[in-house]
Amino acid sequence: MPSQPSRHLEVVPNPKPERDYRIELTIPEFSCVCPKTGQPDFATIRVEYIPDQVILELKSIKLYIWSYRDVGTFHEAVTNQILDDFVAAAAPRYMQVVGDFNVRGGIHTLVTAEYQAPAVVA
Amino acid sequence: MPSQPSRHLEVVPNPKPERDYRIELTIPEFSCVCPKTGQPDFATIRVEYIPDQVILELKSIKLYIWSYRDVGTFHEAVTNQILDDFVAAAAPRYMQVVGDFNVRGGIHTLVTAEYQAPAVVA
Amino acid sequence: MPSQPSRHLEVVPNPKPERDYRIELTIPEFSCVCPKTGQPDFATIRVEYIPDQVILELKSIKLYIWSYRDVGTFHEAVTNQILDDFVAAAAPRYMQVVGDFNVRGGIHTLVTAEYQAPAVVA
Amino acid sequence: MPSQPSRHLEVVPNPKPERDYRIELTIPEFSCVCPKTGQPDFATIRVEYIPDQVILELKSIKLYIWSYRDVGTFHEAVTNQILDDFVAAAAPRYMQVVGDFNVRGGIHTLVTAEYQAPAVVA
Amino acid sequence: MPSQPSRHLEVVPNPKPERDYRIELTIPEFSCVCPKTGQPDFATIRVEYIPDQVILELKSIKLYIWSYRDVGTFHEAVTNQILDDFVAAAAPRYMQVVGDFNVRGGIHTLVTAEYQAPAVVA
Amino acid sequence: MPSQPSRHLEVVPNPKPERDYRIELTIPEFSCVCPKTGQPDFATIRVEYIPDQVILELKSIKLYIWSYRDVGTFHEAVTNQILDDFVAAAAPRYMQVVGDFNVRGGIHTLVTAEYQAPAVVA
Amino acid sequence: MPSQPSRHLEVVPNPKPERDYRIELTIPEFSCVCPKTGQPDFATIRVEYIPDQVILELKSIKLYIWSYRDVGTFHEAVTNQILDDFVAAAAPRYMQVVGDFNVRGGIHTLVTAEYQAPAVVA
Amino acid sequence: MPSQPSRHLEVVPNPKPERDYRIELTIPEFSCVCPKTGQPDFATIRVEYIPDQVILELKSIKLYIWSYRDVGTFHEAVTNQILDDFVAAAAPRYMQVVGDFNVRGGIHTLVTAEYQAPAVVA
Amino acid sequence: MPSQPSRHLEVVPNPKPERDYRIELTIPEFSCVCPKTGQPDFATIRVEYIPDQVILELKSIKLYIWSYRDVGTFHEAVTNQILDDFVAAAAPRYMQVVGDFNVRGGIHTLVTAEYQAPAVVA
Amino acid sequence: MPSQPSRHLEVVPNPKPERDYRIELTIPEFSCVCPKTGQPDFATIRVEYIPDQVILELKSIKLYIWSYRDVGTFHEAVTNQILDDFVAAAAPRYMQVVGDFNVRGGIHTLVTAEYQAPAVVA
């Protein structure tokens, strides 16, 4: 039963919303395309977040990651976009996304972006 | 002399309740069942706590961990439940439970939940 | 779509039967039951073989490994049985099965069994 | 200056054809597609060979590896095909190709195929 | 010239009492006896301290550690006792003792206890 | 239920005597006494063998190893004695015993002894 | 198409200037010349920064690093100069440069310099 | 051109005194003599400092370290003495010296001493 | 006292020519230039040999390695040339040279060449 | 009770002369002096042998190693001399000595020498 790449992210209810706890995901199979040369780029994506009312569903994360396979994008842009999309879908209390990219031109690049939900006035 | 899986947790008196000290347990042999597919899941559970009047007895932890072998449960739910059950049994000053789950769908998941005992007014 | 544990092993045609080449599989999620105490045992199974006319299908290996989850068996017996079953299903030119079992009683056990197909008279 | 994926392999003259010496290449950025599910697969390809009159040109190896990005192929088939194509292009005295594939269904697969040039009667 | 196990700890003058500096000792050869089963237990003991007027003499630490060889004691109790005995002997400004015990029943245990000298009113 | 150290080694029937296969045991908790100084010595013992009609029972190995705890013996002597005792108990087709001893006087010692059963005339 | 070493650093617009995020670059192929002996020196340069309006372009970093190949310079001076040049080119909110130099005379040297942009009055 | 061990430490001007930056030196070839037994002791010395007006010259550090080769000194004393001598020579803003000594009597010792320059009133 | 790069290799008499023994040298600081792009290449060179009447002098090896710094050469060519030059200088009984080159275009290359002295008729 | 460096090697009877078994010693604290510069050199010495009628006594090995501390000697010469002296003292059936020397001039050197006792005519 083949599935399709998709930017749509599913969420499921957080089983313990009354507690601040951390979820860390390591996704070593990210690949996109270099916008300059058209050649494939490879990275490991790491996501760490404190969920609020929902948590991200694992299979839809997999299809989301897959959706970049033919997309031309720079390291800094795509790491920030993943953070924006995951925050939009899950509205977490906190989230960090790390893009750990393979060596290009003898240089290894790692990009780290964070989101902090605004404090709520009680 | 076979023993049985059990959710009952034994405790023994803390030999040094007048001191805040840390106990860290690493339990690499946790297995439960995926509620969606019925297939076995595997994880390492790590527990770190500051005991108050009692400490958790090691053999009953082993039987407790065993009790999940045929239970269908999600990663986030089971990590929080272990924390809740251990806190209920041992009433520690502080406790952290980490569930470090094997790769599924190319994604590695790690869940970390903490408990802090309410401050006591002297 | 849940699947079921099964001792039935599927095979598919070897894409290059005219060449002797090696396939190595590492399966870190084997669990069975200790026949003496009834408690769960954990192991990593490693399989290396030179296929002849067929190769073992990966999903059926997964269901086969799953089938031991509630079976009481000793380390030496189960390693030899996996070798016998895989040889019966795939009739390889050569096969080695390693069972790498977690520490019990302070002792780590590793069992290695090999099969060599009889030489054929031309 | 973007380049294109290509199955064409360039060769250059061996600078020391009178000596048997070994060249080992490690290529961690292989990706193809699973023929069953359509989802991306990832592997590291390792090539070791003793050149005869020519050696494989590095950039054309890179474009050749890239050419599998949208191709559906099984682990055993693609490892043998890479060996066949590299042998056809370079006519080496000896060659070994290893395909080291990421975990799928909890199982890690490694395929190793070798070629030995026929002995020459002087 | 055989020596004897002993709970007596020797101290020598601190060569630099006017400076707060840290001494870390790693002692991988601790062995005692399980009070329940009578079987030997094994641990690595790590000690870190800021000395005041004296420092602990290494050979007497070795004989002190040896003195537990035939003593039945639990992990949490013995780690706290070592801290108490070392503090009593050396009156340090700060001390931490870690007991890192071998796996028992599939569970690895690490106990960490600290001592902080009371602040002095000038 | 405390047990006792014992030099008696139990054996159980080999489940696959018609096949030459290897069993490797790693026992990191060996301790004896230095015959010169009376101080404790520590080692890891590794055993590898091809069983014939019987295999060594794990619990009796544990009690056998325990029996050296108060015995004064040199590294070379005890490694050879363990090999002799294990061969006498199990009559294996092949056996190797390695004693990997902790550093003494700045020197790390490793002793390796092997046994090969005499060839049988058919 | 050969390129040339160059001290000129290119920048490109920061795709997410409204967010403080980190970029870490690891460049293992730095080589300069010892000003005392004229012999080559080797180092790994690590750069970590929070970009403001622009980010450093990777290829120009590579050519910049290359520009030191024939320059005589001391470890402490060159690490600070790289920081000064990168800050001048990119005007980041924060930057750290680490020079990790190979052993000379049995001594390994690591130099770490940081820049913090002045706080802006709103 | 043989050189001689020497306690004299050379300094050179700090190329960037207006910036607080860190220099870390790792010196794995320290050897002195045990004052009790006369036998050689071995250690790795690690130095980390923030220079003020001068930095320590590497070759004179090497000759300084060499000067301890025939000197009887205890671990705690020599680590503090190196810190005192380096501070006297370089007047740094901050300095830390670590002495990481080889195992003696089954115990590994690590000594860490720090210096902080007094705050200057502007 | 600056020295100069040089292709001249010094030798000194073998202190034990009557015994076949092995010398292994690891030289992590090799750098040359890519003949296509003019950009620097980096490698570790490993040499293993059985000397005959002379051994290679270390300082002249260092100056020899240095001599490639501005030379354009391919991986396979330079590894074979180093072997040829070292054999010509030292006339060893056996020699192996390995060139372990940094990643270029996502591919890591390792070249291994050997020399065996012709057998002598007594 | 201080001891003295000494070239005299003690031996003790082999507890199992009727069996060929291996003894491996690792001695990380070897130091001698460079004959050219007078500066200290450091190495790890590894010895592996099959004893005949005697085995080398550990403490005398330690004093023997110590005896090189003020001796000027080259890497190749001292490794062969240790082999010659140990063979002369212990008359083993086989012996290998490895000298693993610290980096000098950016080059790491390892020397391996072996001795094989002449075959005895029965």
Short mmCIF file of C-alpha atoms in Angstrom, two decimals, chain C residues 14-16 19-29 49 55-59 61-62 65, chain D residues 36 75-77 79-81 83-84 87 96 104-115:
data_model
loop_
_atom_site.label_atom_id
_atom_site.label_comp_id
_atom_site.label_asym_id
_atom_site.label_seq_id
_atom_site.Cartn_x
_atom_site.Cartn_y
_atom_site.Cartn_z
CA ASN C 14 17.49 -14.33 -6.30
CA PRO C 15 18.16 -11.48 -8.78
CA LYS C 16 21.74 -12.75 -9.43
CA ARG C 19 27.07 -15.05 -8.58
CA ASP C 20 28.09 -16.05 -5.03
CA TYR C 21 27.35 -12.93 -2.98
CA ARG C 22 26.65 -12.33 0.71
CA ILE C 23 23.54 -10.91 2.45
CA GLU C 24 23.86 -9.86 6.13
CA LEU C 25 20.78 -9.08 8.23
CA THR C 26 20.90 -7.58 11.75
CA ILE C 27 17.69 -7.97 13.78
CA PRO C 28 18.02 -6.28 17.20
CA GLU C 29 14.45 -6.91 18.41
CA TYR C 49 24.11 -16.07 3.91
CA ILE C 55 16.39 -14.91 -1.04
CA LEU C 56 14.45 -14.51 2.23
CA GLU C 57 11.72 -11.85 2.13
CA LEU C 58 12.28 -9.21 4.88
CA LYS C 59 8.72 -8.83 6.15
CA ILE C 61 11.57 -12.64 8.64
CA LYS C 62 10.09 -9.96 10.88
CA ILE C 65 11.12 -13.39 14.69
CA LYS D 36 6.78 -1.97 -3.04
CA HIS D 75 18.71 -4.04 -2.07
CA GLU D 76 20.15 -7.25 -3.55
CA ALA D 77 19.41 -6.25 -7.16
CA THR D 79 24.13 -3.89 -5.31
CA ASN D 80 24.72 -6.48 -8.02
CA GLN D 81 23.81 -4.00 -10.77
CA LEU D 83 28.99 -4.15 -9.54
CA ASP D 84 28.04 -5.19 -13.09
CA VAL D 87 33.02 -3.89 -14.00
CA GLN D 96 33.83 -5.68 -4.48
CA ARG D 104 13.55 -1.10 7.48
CA GLY D 105 11.02 -2.96 9.65
CA GLY D 106 13.62 -3.20 12.43
CA ILE D 107 16.07 -5.07 10.16
CA HIS D 108 19.42 -3.73 8.88
CA THR D 109 20.59 -5.21 5.54
CA LEU D 110 24.10 -5.32 4.06
CA VAL D 111 24.79 -6.89 0.64
CA THR D 112 28.32 -7.74 -0.56
CA ALA D 113 29.12 -8.81 -4.15
CA GLU D 114 32.53 -9.51 -5.70
CA TYR D 115 34.01 -9.83 -9.18
#
